[in-house]
Amino acid sequence: MSDHKKVDEHTGTETTRHEWDDIQELDTPMPRWWINIMYMTIVWSIGYVILMPAIPLLNGYTKGVLDFSDRDRVAVAVEQMHADRSARSQELSNSSINEIIGDDGLYEFAVQQGKTLFGDNCETCHGAGGQGVVGYPNLNDQVWIWGGSFDDIKYSITYGIRAEHDDTRFGSMAAYGRDEILEPAQINDLVQHVLNISGQQADGVSAKRGATLFAENCSSCHGVEGKGTRENGAPNLTDTDWLYGGSAEVIHETIFNGRNGVMPNWNERLSADQIMALSVYVHNELGGGE
Ligand code: HEC
Ligand code: HEC
């Protein structure tokens, strides 16, 4: 092979001087625009390496003269978010319910936080969405054992019900049968009376005796008409909303063994602003607040 360039006589293009069976390989040059773009990318990458973090080293990496770091940017953003949030939280615990409702941003913040907290802390007992389970009241309806105003709800959440706190809500439904406060026959009469005042089928004669027993034993908490009293946390027995159940068997069980549902006090587990957020959520969003 000679060192001279060979030019293909048909196209005038240089060949690579590779030749197989008389077929020659042309050495067509790269298009100019393509070469230019390649030079530009080289220049750009050199610039990038100088300015930005680029090359991994044994310990760390080249930082670049701009000293740019995604990690730092995220850290700053997170810090900012915490600052915003704690300012919001501060505002929340220092505001009244009316101030919160009047401030769309603060209200939205409270509801979002309340919803998350409710899912994390309350749904295990009160059911998904707070719709209640036997023994654990529905928090969506208009029926409240201890009261449905904002302050009542906040108090229930803060100090709990029959919880281990001096200010907890307290009222006890005694075990009239198990503790032999009443005779079995008297309990049967009371069951008939409760069936009667809640609008269910009852034995009239037995219910009548039950009414007298009710006035003597039960009305101090459940009220003369059995409509319940919130000071004692004694439910209304005349409606169709039952905490434990309204069948004869369950009513008998309630009177015989007593009931004392426990709701923990949250003031030792949650902060003031978290309790505020939960109260707003339960009172205003779950929909049964008074
Ligand atoms: C360990 C179970 C349990 C958990 C967890 C729980 N509760 Fe309760 N809660 C109860 C019980 C039981 C009652 C009803 C007590 C009674 O019988 O009077 C109740 C009652 C209430 C009441 C009063 C309802 C009324 O009708 O007056 C409110 C409000 C309430 N809970 C809110 C919450 C919130 C908010 C949370 C989450 C921070 C929560 N609860 C978590 C068991 C629980
Ligand atoms: C010292 C107050 C007090 C007295 C007296 C009392 N109760 Fe109760 N009763 C309660 C409380 C508090 C509850 C709710 C317990 C709970 O939430 O766990 C309750 C619950 C009930 C329930 C369950 C209601 C439901 O929704 O499932 C029935 C039924 C009932 N009482 C009947 C009676 C009868 C009948 C008597 C009289 C023999 C009586 N109570 C006396 C406080 C009282």
mmCIF file of C-alpha atoms and ligand atoms in Angstrom:
data_model
loop_
_atom_site.group_PDB
_atom_site.id
_atom_site.type_symbol
_atom_site.label_atom_id
_atom_site.label_comp_id
_atom_site.label_asym_id
_atom_site.label_seq_id
_atom_site.Cartn_x
_atom_site.Cartn_y
_atom_site.Cartn_z
ATOM 1 C CA MET A 1 0.000 0.000 0.000
ATOM 2 C CA SER A 2 1.250 3.465 -0.785
ATOM 3 C CA ASP A 3 0.876 6.536 1.460
ATOM 4 C CA HIS A 4 -0.742 8.508 -1.318
ATOM 5 C CA LYS A 5 -4.302 9.501 -0.942
ATOM 6 C CA LYS A 6 -6.601 7.733 -3.291
ATOM 7 C CA VAL A 7 -9.570 9.513 -4.736
ATOM 8 C CA ASP A 8 -12.564 7.676 -6.083
ATOM 9 C CA GLU A 9 -12.887 8.675 -9.667
ATOM 10 C CA HIS A 10 -16.709 8.565 -9.779
ATOM 11 C CA THR A 11 -17.503 10.694 -6.735
ATOM 12 C CA GLY A 12 -14.232 12.592 -6.268
ATOM 13 C CA THR A 13 -14.285 11.518 -2.571
ATOM 14 C CA GLU A 14 -11.188 10.177 -0.850
ATOM 15 C CA THR A 15 -11.258 6.478 -0.082
ATOM 16 C CA THR A 16 -10.115 4.693 3.037
ATOM 17 C CA ARG A 17 -7.978 2.598 0.773
ATOM 18 C CA HIS A 18 -9.823 -0.477 1.938
ATOM 19 C CA GLU A 19 -10.796 -2.546 -0.979
ATOM 20 C CA TRP A 20 -12.551 -5.849 -1.322
ATOM 21 C CA ASP A 21 -13.096 -7.476 -4.676
ATOM 22 C CA ASP A 22 -12.733 -4.126 -6.378
ATOM 23 C CA ILE A 23 -15.231 -2.494 -4.060
ATOM 24 C CA GLN A 24 -13.712 0.564 -2.404
ATOM 25 C CA GLU A 25 -14.717 2.188 0.838
ATOM 26 C CA LEU A 26 -15.265 5.938 0.549
ATOM 27 C CA ASP A 27 -14.034 8.206 3.366
ATOM 28 C CA THR A 28 -16.912 10.739 3.314
ATOM 29 C CA PRO A 29 -16.160 13.585 5.777
ATOM 30 C CA MET A 30 -18.499 14.282 8.720
ATOM 31 C CA PRO A 31 -20.972 17.071 7.991
ATOM 32 C CA ARG A 32 -19.736 20.417 9.295
ATOM 33 C CA TRP A 33 -22.796 21.102 11.458
ATOM 34 C CA TRP A 34 -22.285 17.762 13.174
ATOM 35 C CA ILE A 35 -18.665 18.500 13.971
ATOM 36 C CA ASN A 36 -19.629 21.946 15.272
ATOM 37 C CA ILE A 37 -22.186 20.517 17.645
ATOM 38 C CA MET A 38 -19.616 18.063 18.905
ATOM 39 C CA TYR A 39 -17.129 20.885 19.620
ATOM 40 C CA MET A 40 -19.857 22.819 21.375
ATOM 41 C CA THR A 41 -20.674 19.881 23.663
ATOM 42 C CA ILE A 42 -16.991 19.524 24.520
ATOM 43 C CA VAL A 43 -16.746 23.204 25.397
ATOM 44 C CA TRP A 44 -19.965 22.967 27.397
ATOM 45 C CA SER A 45 -18.784 19.926 29.337
ATOM 46 C CA ILE A 46 -15.461 21.590 30.200
ATOM 47 C CA GLY A 47 -17.390 24.629 31.415
ATOM 48 C CA TYR A 48 -19.695 22.391 33.401
ATOM 49 C CA VAL A 49 -16.825 20.546 35.063
ATOM 50 C CA ILE A 50 -15.263 23.875 36.082
ATOM 51 C CA LEU A 51 -18.485 25.395 37.436
ATOM 52 C CA MET A 52 -20.479 22.508 38.845
ATOM 53 C CA PRO A 53 -19.893 19.418 41.012
ATOM 54 C CA ALA A 54 -18.818 16.805 38.474
ATOM 55 C CA ILE A 55 -16.073 14.250 38.994
ATOM 56 C CA PRO A 56 -16.166 11.644 41.751
ATOM 57 C CA LEU A 57 -12.917 11.412 43.740
ATOM 58 C CA LEU A 58 -11.767 8.896 46.308
ATOM 59 C CA ASN A 59 -13.082 11.099 49.111
ATOM 60 C CA GLY A 60 -15.926 13.185 47.806
ATOM 61 C CA TYR A 61 -16.029 14.897 44.418
ATOM 62 C CA THR A 62 -14.923 18.049 42.570
ATOM 63 C CA LYS A 63 -17.157 20.818 43.899
ATOM 64 C CA GLY A 64 -16.987 23.318 41.008
ATOM 65 C CA VAL A 65 -16.419 27.058 41.433
ATOM 66 C CA LEU A 66 -20.160 27.802 41.835
ATOM 67 C CA ASP A 67 -20.250 25.557 44.930
ATOM 68 C CA PHE A 68 -23.730 24.379 43.999
ATOM 69 C CA SER A 69 -25.370 21.594 46.023
ATOM 70 C CA ASP A 70 -28.840 20.102 45.660
ATOM 71 C CA ARG A 71 -28.473 18.745 49.145
ATOM 72 C CA ASP A 72 -27.949 22.243 50.570
ATOM 73 C CA ARG A 73 -30.901 23.544 48.624
ATOM 74 C CA VAL A 74 -33.148 20.804 50.013
ATOM 75 C CA ALA A 75 -31.836 21.462 53.533
ATOM 76 C CA VAL A 76 -32.686 25.143 53.201
ATOM 77 C CA ALA A 77 -36.143 24.344 51.846
ATOM 78 C CA VAL A 78 -36.816 21.893 54.673
ATOM 79 C CA GLU A 79 -35.672 24.419 57.255
ATOM 80 C CA GLN A 80 -37.959 26.998 55.696
ATOM 81 C CA MET A 81 -40.856 24.552 55.805
ATOM 82 C CA HIS A 82 -40.242 23.809 59.474
ATOM 83 C CA ALA A 83 -40.092 27.504 60.230
ATOM 84 C CA ASP A 84 -43.362 28.121 58.372
ATOM 85 C CA ARG A 85 -44.993 25.188 60.047
ATOM 86 C CA SER A 86 -43.919 26.095 63.529
ATOM 87 C CA ALA A 87 -45.102 29.668 62.960
ATOM 88 C CA ARG A 88 -48.448 28.206 61.816
ATOM 89 C CA SER A 89 -48.537 25.829 64.777
ATOM 90 C CA GLN A 90 -47.808 28.675 67.156
ATOM 91 C CA GLU A 91 -50.609 30.684 65.570
ATOM 92 C CA LEU A 92 -52.937 27.706 65.835
ATOM 93 C CA SER A 93 -52.450 27.186 69.544
ATOM 94 C CA ASN A 94 -52.894 30.918 70.203
ATOM 95 C CA SER A 95 -56.076 31.375 68.177
ATOM 96 C CA SER A 96 -59.725 30.903 69.056
ATOM 97 C CA ILE A 97 -61.945 28.716 66.891
ATOM 98 C CA ASN A 98 -63.546 31.835 65.363
ATOM 99 C CA GLU A 99 -60.176 33.276 64.440
ATOM 100 C CA ILE A 100 -59.200 29.986 62.833
ATOM 101 C CA ILE A 101 -62.420 29.776 60.841
ATOM 102 C CA GLY A 102 -61.933 33.390 59.760
ATOM 103 C CA ASP A 103 -58.468 32.709 58.334
ATOM 104 C CA ASP A 104 -58.671 30.393 55.309
ATOM 105 C CA GLY A 105 -54.978 29.507 55.319
ATOM 106 C CA LEU A 106 -54.899 28.715 59.022
ATOM 107 C CA TYR A 107 -58.139 26.750 58.790
ATOM 108 C CA GLU A 108 -56.814 24.665 55.904
ATOM 109 C CA PHE A 109 -53.591 24.035 57.843
ATOM 110 C CA ALA A 110 -55.575 22.910 60.902
ATOM 111 C CA VAL A 111 -57.807 20.583 58.893
ATOM 112 C CA GLN A 112 -54.914 18.964 57.035
ATOM 113 C CA GLN A 113 -52.992 18.420 60.225
ATOM 114 C CA GLY A 114 -56.119 17.295 62.077
ATOM 115 C CA LYS A 115 -56.967 14.763 59.413
ATOM 116 C CA THR A 116 -53.511 13.202 59.508
ATOM 117 C CA LEU A 117 -53.474 13.129 63.308
ATOM 118 C CA PHE A 118 -56.939 11.605 63.345
ATOM 119 C CA GLY A 119 -55.800 8.815 61.035
ATOM 120 C CA ASP A 120 -52.720 8.164 63.167
ATOM 121 C CA ASN A 121 -54.289 8.350 66.623
ATOM 122 C CA CYS A 122 -58.051 8.043 66.605
ATOM 123 C CA GLU A 123 -59.197 5.685 63.875
ATOM 124 C CA THR A 124 -57.968 2.610 65.748
ATOM 125 C CA CYS A 125 -60.866 3.155 68.157
ATOM 126 C CA HIS A 126 -63.351 5.449 66.402
ATOM 127 C CA GLY A 127 -63.148 3.666 63.057
ATOM 128 C CA ALA A 128 -62.145 4.965 59.641
ATOM 129 C CA GLY A 129 -63.507 8.473 59.176
ATOM 130 C CA GLY A 130 -64.671 8.419 62.822
ATOM 131 C CA GLN A 131 -67.929 6.643 62.017
ATOM 132 C CA GLY A 132 -67.781 4.681 65.279
ATOM 133 C CA VAL A 133 -67.816 1.061 66.407
ATOM 134 C CA VAL A 134 -69.673 -0.590 69.298
ATOM 135 C CA GLY A 135 -68.457 1.142 72.465
ATOM 136 C CA TYR A 136 -66.646 3.855 70.487
ATOM 137 C CA PRO A 137 -68.917 6.715 69.518
ATOM 138 C CA ASN A 138 -69.534 7.946 66.004
ATOM 139 C CA LEU A 139 -68.002 11.412 65.728
ATOM 140 C CA ASN A 140 -69.812 12.325 62.495
ATOM 141 C CA ASP A 141 -73.360 12.506 63.794
ATOM 142 C CA GLN A 142 -75.256 15.022 65.917
ATOM 143 C CA VAL A 143 -75.359 12.733 68.965
ATOM 144 C CA TRP A 144 -72.862 13.698 71.645
ATOM 145 C CA ILE A 145 -72.433 11.955 74.970
ATOM 146 C CA TRP A 146 -70.358 14.688 76.579
ATOM 147 C CA GLY A 147 -71.177 17.622 74.315
ATOM 148 C CA GLY A 148 -70.597 18.656 70.731
ATOM 149 C CA SER A 149 -69.549 22.291 71.039
ATOM 150 C CA PHE A 150 -65.999 23.115 70.031
ATOM 151 C CA ASP A 151 -64.974 23.538 73.670
ATOM 152 C CA ASP A 152 -66.664 20.292 74.742
ATOM 153 C CA ILE A 153 -64.916 18.332 72.010
ATOM 154 C CA LYS A 154 -61.594 19.934 72.788
ATOM 155 C CA TYR A 155 -62.044 19.104 76.469
ATOM 156 C CA SER A 156 -62.872 15.464 75.717
ATOM 157 C CA ILE A 157 -59.772 15.150 73.549
ATOM 158 C CA THR A 158 -57.490 16.987 75.963
ATOM 159 C CA TYR A 159 -58.397 15.240 79.206
ATOM 160 C CA GLY A 160 -59.988 12.052 77.936
ATOM 161 C CA ILE A 161 -62.876 10.107 79.412
ATOM 162 C CA ARG A 162 -62.308 7.954 82.508
ATOM 163 C CA ALA A 163 -58.632 8.481 81.754
ATOM 164 C CA GLU A 164 -55.720 8.779 84.144
ATOM 165 C CA HIS A 165 -55.889 12.508 84.590
ATOM 166 C CA ASP A 166 -57.313 14.615 87.431
ATOM 167 C CA ASP A 167 -59.435 16.654 85.022
ATOM 168 C CA THR A 168 -60.696 13.721 82.979
ATOM 169 C CA ARG A 169 -64.412 13.401 82.248
ATOM 170 C CA PHE A 170 -65.995 10.973 84.617
ATOM 171 C CA GLY A 171 -69.328 9.216 85.013
ATOM 172 C CA SER A 172 -69.844 5.583 85.846
ATOM 173 C CA MET A 173 -72.455 3.081 84.784
ATOM 174 C CA ALA A 174 -72.476 0.613 87.678
ATOM 175 C CA ALA A 175 -72.763 -3.172 87.363
ATOM 176 C CA TYR A 176 -76.273 -3.458 88.855
ATOM 177 C CA GLY A 177 -76.432 -7.236 88.469
ATOM 178 C CA ARG A 178 -72.879 -8.373 89.022
ATOM 179 C CA ASP A 179 -72.510 -6.161 92.098
ATOM 180 C CA GLU A 180 -75.968 -7.222 93.341
ATOM 181 C CA ILE A 181 -77.313 -3.716 93.542
ATOM 182 C CA LEU A 182 -80.581 -4.915 91.988
ATOM 183 C CA GLU A 183 -82.393 -8.254 91.800
ATOM 184 C CA PRO A 184 -82.432 -10.165 88.491
ATOM 185 C CA ALA A 185 -86.185 -9.575 88.175
ATOM 186 C CA GLN A 186 -85.711 -5.857 88.678
ATOM 187 C CA ILE A 187 -83.106 -5.808 85.926
ATOM 188 C CA ASN A 188 -85.538 -7.568 83.603
ATOM 189 C CA ASP A 189 -88.138 -4.900 84.370
ATOM 190 C CA LEU A 190 -85.622 -2.161 83.664
ATOM 191 C CA VAL A 191 -84.754 -3.765 80.318
ATOM 192 C CA GLN A 192 -88.452 -3.654 79.389
ATOM 193 C CA HIS A 193 -88.645 -0.015 80.462
ATOM 194 C CA VAL A 194 -85.623 0.958 78.350
ATOM 195 C CA LEU A 195 -87.082 -0.943 75.379
ATOM 196 C CA ASN A 196 -90.318 0.970 75.933
ATOM 197 C CA ILE A 197 -88.829 4.481 76.111
ATOM 198 C CA SER A 198 -86.681 3.791 73.042
ATOM 199 C CA GLY A 199 -89.816 3.021 71.056
ATOM 200 C CA GLN A 200 -89.373 -0.740 70.872
ATOM 201 C CA GLN A 201 -91.706 -3.645 71.584
ATOM 202 C CA ALA A 202 -91.910 -4.213 75.373
ATOM 203 C CA ASP A 203 -93.915 -6.082 77.993
ATOM 204 C CA GLY A 204 -96.211 -3.335 79.354
ATOM 205 C CA VAL A 205 -96.646 -4.638 82.902
ATOM 206 C CA SER A 206 -92.939 -5.309 83.377
ATOM 207 C CA ALA A 207 -92.030 -1.954 81.800
ATOM 208 C CA LYS A 208 -94.323 -0.175 84.243
ATOM 209 C CA ARG A 209 -92.481 -1.677 87.220
ATOM 210 C CA GLY A 210 -89.276 -0.785 85.391
ATOM 211 C CA ALA A 211 -90.350 2.860 85.156
ATOM 212 C CA THR A 212 -90.537 3.107 88.939
ATOM 213 C CA LEU A 213 -87.142 1.426 89.320
ATOM 214 C CA PHE A 214 -85.732 3.747 86.691
ATOM 215 C CA ALA A 215 -86.919 6.848 88.575
ATOM 216 C CA GLU A 216 -85.268 5.535 91.727
ATOM 217 C CA ASN A 217 -82.024 4.179 90.329
ATOM 218 C CA CYS A 218 -81.252 5.622 86.954
ATOM 219 C CA SER A 219 -82.814 9.052 86.502
ATOM 220 C CA SER A 220 -80.088 10.840 88.480
ATOM 221 C CA CYS A 221 -77.784 10.243 85.523
ATOM 222 C CA HIS A 222 -80.027 9.434 82.570
ATOM 223 C CA GLY A 223 -82.656 12.046 83.439
ATOM 224 C CA VAL A 224 -86.276 11.496 84.445
ATOM 225 C CA GLU A 225 -87.311 10.837 80.861
ATOM 226 C CA GLY A 226 -84.160 8.868 80.059
ATOM 227 C CA LYS A 227 -82.871 11.504 77.650
ATOM 228 C CA GLY A 228 -79.428 11.432 79.236
ATOM 229 C CA THR A 229 -77.261 14.077 80.915
ATOM 230 C CA ARG A 230 -73.974 15.288 79.566
ATOM 231 C CA GLU A 231 -72.493 16.144 82.992
ATOM 232 C CA ASN A 232 -72.517 12.419 83.745
ATOM 233 C CA GLY A 233 -71.774 11.245 80.241
ATOM 234 C CA ALA A 234 -74.988 9.237 80.466
ATOM 235 C CA PRO A 235 -76.369 8.591 76.988
ATOM 236 C CA ASN A 236 -79.876 9.328 75.810
ATOM 237 C CA LEU A 237 -81.809 6.051 76.038
ATOM 238 C CA THR A 238 -84.841 7.242 74.072
ATOM 239 C CA ASP A 239 -83.250 7.552 70.636
ATOM 240 C CA THR A 240 -82.136 4.927 68.142
ATOM 241 C CA ASP A 241 -78.472 5.809 68.544
ATOM 242 C CA TRP A 242 -76.800 3.255 70.814
ATOM 243 C CA LEU A 243 -73.252 3.253 72.046
ATOM 244 C CA TYR A 244 -73.386 -0.418 73.006
ATOM 245 C CA GLY A 245 -76.630 -1.620 71.478
ATOM 246 C CA GLY A 246 -80.397 -1.413 71.902
ATOM 247 C CA SER A 247 -81.503 -5.050 71.797
ATOM 248 C CA ALA A 248 -82.933 -6.617 74.984
ATOM 249 C CA GLU A 249 -79.810 -8.794 75.348
ATOM 250 C CA VAL A 250 -77.353 -5.933 75.072
ATOM 251 C CA ILE A 251 -79.371 -3.638 77.347
ATOM 252 C CA HIS A 252 -79.477 -6.459 79.892
ATOM 253 C CA GLU A 253 -75.729 -6.941 79.578
ATOM 254 C CA THR A 254 -75.198 -3.173 80.060
ATOM 255 C CA ILE A 255 -77.290 -2.996 83.213
ATOM 256 C CA PHE A 256 -75.950 -6.279 84.626
ATOM 257 C CA ASN A 257 -72.222 -5.658 84.055
ATOM 258 C CA GLY A 258 -72.071 -1.871 83.792
ATOM 259 C CA ARG A 259 -70.144 0.092 81.165
ATOM 260 C CA ASN A 260 -67.162 2.375 81.508
ATOM 261 C CA GLY A 261 -65.595 3.109 78.156
ATOM 262 C CA VAL A 262 -62.164 4.688 78.315
ATOM 263 C CA MET A 263 -60.847 7.369 76.035
ATOM 264 C CA PRO A 264 -57.223 8.365 76.703
ATOM 265 C CA ASN A 265 -56.290 11.945 77.576
ATOM 266 C CA TRP A 266 -54.218 13.319 74.715
ATOM 267 C CA ASN A 267 -52.642 16.304 76.465
ATOM 268 C CA GLU A 268 -49.602 14.212 77.418
ATOM 269 C CA ARG A 269 -49.109 12.717 73.960
ATOM 270 C CA LEU A 270 -49.965 15.572 71.635
ATOM 271 C CA SER A 271 -49.010 19.240 71.662
ATOM 272 C CA ALA A 272 -51.481 22.073 72.180
ATOM 273 C CA ASP A 273 -51.557 22.948 68.486
ATOM 274 C CA GLN A 274 -52.113 19.306 67.535
ATOM 275 C CA ILE A 275 -55.085 19.081 69.901
ATOM 276 C CA MET A 276 -56.374 22.336 68.418
ATOM 277 C CA ALA A 277 -56.049 20.927 64.898
ATOM 278 C CA LEU A 278 -57.854 17.725 65.918
ATOM 279 C CA SER A 279 -60.656 19.660 67.601
ATOM 280 C CA VAL A 280 -61.157 21.778 64.479
ATOM 281 C CA TYR A 281 -61.156 18.635 62.346
ATOM 282 C CA VAL A 282 -63.669 16.764 64.528
ATOM 283 C CA HIS A 283 -65.916 19.774 65.141
ATOM 284 C CA ASN A 284 -65.938 21.346 61.688
ATOM 285 C CA GLU A 285 -64.957 18.679 59.202
ATOM 286 C CA LEU A 286 -66.508 15.476 60.518
ATOM 287 C CA GLY A 287 -69.690 17.466 60.486
ATOM 288 C CA GLY A 288 -71.504 16.783 63.736
ATOM 289 C CA GLY A 289 -70.183 19.722 65.732
ATOM 290 C CA GLU A 290 -72.628 22.013 67.514
HETATM 291 C C1 HEC B 1 -58.406 3.683 73.009
HETATM 292 C C2 HEC B 1 -59.562 4.015 72.228
HETATM 293 C C3 HEC B 1 -59.750 5.458 71.817
HETATM 294 C C4 HEC B 1 -58.893 6.248 71.123
HETATM 295 C C5 HEC B 1 -57.531 5.895 70.581
HETATM 296 C C6 HEC B 1 -59.576 7.506 70.934
HETATM 297 N N1 HEC B 1 -60.790 7.486 71.518
HETATM 298 FE FE1 HEC B 1 -62.127 9.001 71.538
HETATM 299 N N2 HEC B 1 -63.361 7.882 72.688
HETATM 300 C C7 HEC B 1 -63.152 6.575 73.060
HETATM 301 C C8 HEC B 1 -64.274 6.104 73.826
HETATM 302 C C9 HEC B 1 -64.438 4.713 74.420
HETATM 303 C C10 HEC B 1 -65.166 7.175 73.923
HETATM 304 C C11 HEC B 1 -66.495 7.180 74.616
HETATM 305 C C12 HEC B 1 -66.292 7.278 76.073
HETATM 306 C C13 HEC B 1 -67.622 7.142 76.721
HETATM 307 O O1 HEC B 1 -68.098 5.998 76.775
HETATM 308 O O2 HEC B 1 -68.165 8.147 77.145
HETATM 309 C C14 HEC B 1 -64.567 8.279 73.200
HETATM 310 C C15 HEC B 1 -65.133 9.526 73.076
HETATM 311 C C16 HEC B 1 -64.629 10.568 72.321
HETATM 312 C C17 HEC B 1 -65.233 11.862 72.211
HETATM 313 C C18 HEC B 1 -66.497 12.315 72.884
HETATM 314 C C19 HEC B 1 -67.686 11.892 72.085
HETATM 315 C C20 HEC B 1 -69.005 12.331 72.661
HETATM 316 O O3 HEC B 1 -70.000 11.844 72.149
HETATM 317 O O4 HEC B 1 -69.037 13.166 73.571
HETATM 318 C C21 HEC B 1 -64.445 12.584 71.338
HETATM 319 C C22 HEC B 1 -64.681 13.998 70.871
HETATM 320 C C23 HEC B 1 -63.358 11.741 70.967
HETATM 321 N N3 HEC B 1 -63.485 10.527 71.581
HETATM 322 C C24 HEC B 1 -62.345 12.116 70.117
HETATM 323 C C25 HEC B 1 -61.194 11.358 69.898
HETATM 324 C C26 HEC B 1 -60.063 11.821 69.163
HETATM 325 C C27 HEC B 1 -59.968 13.141 68.447
HETATM 326 C C28 HEC B 1 -59.135 10.830 69.226
HETATM 327 C C29 HEC B 1 -57.732 10.827 68.646
HETATM 328 C C30 HEC B 1 -56.830 11.819 69.172
HETATM 329 C C31 HEC B 1 -59.687 9.748 69.987
HETATM 330 N N4 HEC B 1 -60.947 10.095 70.389
HETATM 331 C C32 HEC B 1 -59.036 8.564 70.242
HETATM 332 C C33 HEC B 1 -62.060 5.809 72.767
HETATM 333 C C34 HEC B 1 -60.942 6.243 72.083
HETATM 334 C C1 HEC B 2 -73.979 7.314 87.934
HETATM 335 C C2 HEC B 2 -74.620 7.575 86.661
HETATM 336 C C3 HEC B 2 -75.464 6.485 86.053
HETATM 337 C C4 HEC B 2 -76.499 5.805 86.586
HETATM 338 C C5 HEC B 2 -77.095 5.972 87.993
HETATM 339 C C6 HEC B 2 -76.992 4.917 85.572
HETATM 340 N N1 HEC B 2 -76.269 5.039 84.442
HETATM 341 FE FE1 HEC B 2 -76.594 4.056 82.695
HETATM 342 N N2 HEC B 2 -74.972 4.913 81.952
HETATM 343 C C7 HEC B 2 -74.189 5.834 82.583
HETATM 344 C C8 HEC B 2 -73.046 6.134 81.774
HETATM 345 C C9 HEC B 2 -71.928 7.089 82.115
HETATM 346 C C10 HEC B 2 -73.189 5.355 80.609
HETATM 347 C C11 HEC B 2 -72.220 5.312 79.436
HETATM 348 C C12 HEC B 2 -71.062 4.380 79.751
HETATM 349 C C13 HEC B 2 -70.010 4.435 78.717
HETATM 350 O O1 HEC B 2 -70.019 5.381 77.921
HETATM 351 O O2 HEC B 2 -69.172 3.528 78.666
HETATM 352 C C14 HEC B 2 -74.402 4.628 80.744
HETATM 353 C C15 HEC B 2 -74.897 3.753 79.783
HETATM 354 C C16 HEC B 2 -76.095 3.128 79.844
HETATM 355 C C17 HEC B 2 -76.678 2.334 78.799
HETATM 356 C C18 HEC B 2 -76.052 2.074 77.425
HETATM 357 C C19 HEC B 2 -76.569 3.044 76.382
HETATM 358 C C20 HEC B 2 -76.082 2.794 74.994
HETATM 359 O O3 HEC B 2 -76.161 3.747 74.202
HETATM 360 O O4 HEC B 2 -75.649 1.684 74.665
HETATM 361 C C21 HEC B 2 -77.866 1.877 79.267
HETATM 362 C C22 HEC B 2 -78.843 0.989 78.525
HETATM 363 C C23 HEC B 2 -78.002 2.364 80.599
HETATM 364 N N3 HEC B 2 -76.916 3.129 80.935
HETATM 365 C C24 HEC B 2 -79.081 2.104 81.449
HETATM 366 C C25 HEC B 2 -79.107 2.448 82.765
HETATM 367 C C26 HEC B 2 -80.107 1.989 83.687
HETATM 368 C C27 HEC B 2 -81.281 1.124 83.328
HETATM 369 C C28 HEC B 2 -79.796 2.526 84.894
HETATM 370 C C29 HEC B 2 -80.482 2.317 86.209
HETATM 371 C C30 HEC B 2 -80.432 0.984 86.703
HETATM 372 C C31 HEC B 2 -78.625 3.322 84.730
HETATM 373 N N4 HEC B 2 -78.224 3.242 83.443
HETATM 374 C C32 HEC B 2 -78.031 4.040 85.745
HETATM 375 C C33 HEC B 2 -74.371 6.407 83.812
HETATM 376 C C34 HEC B 2 -75.319 5.982 84.701
#
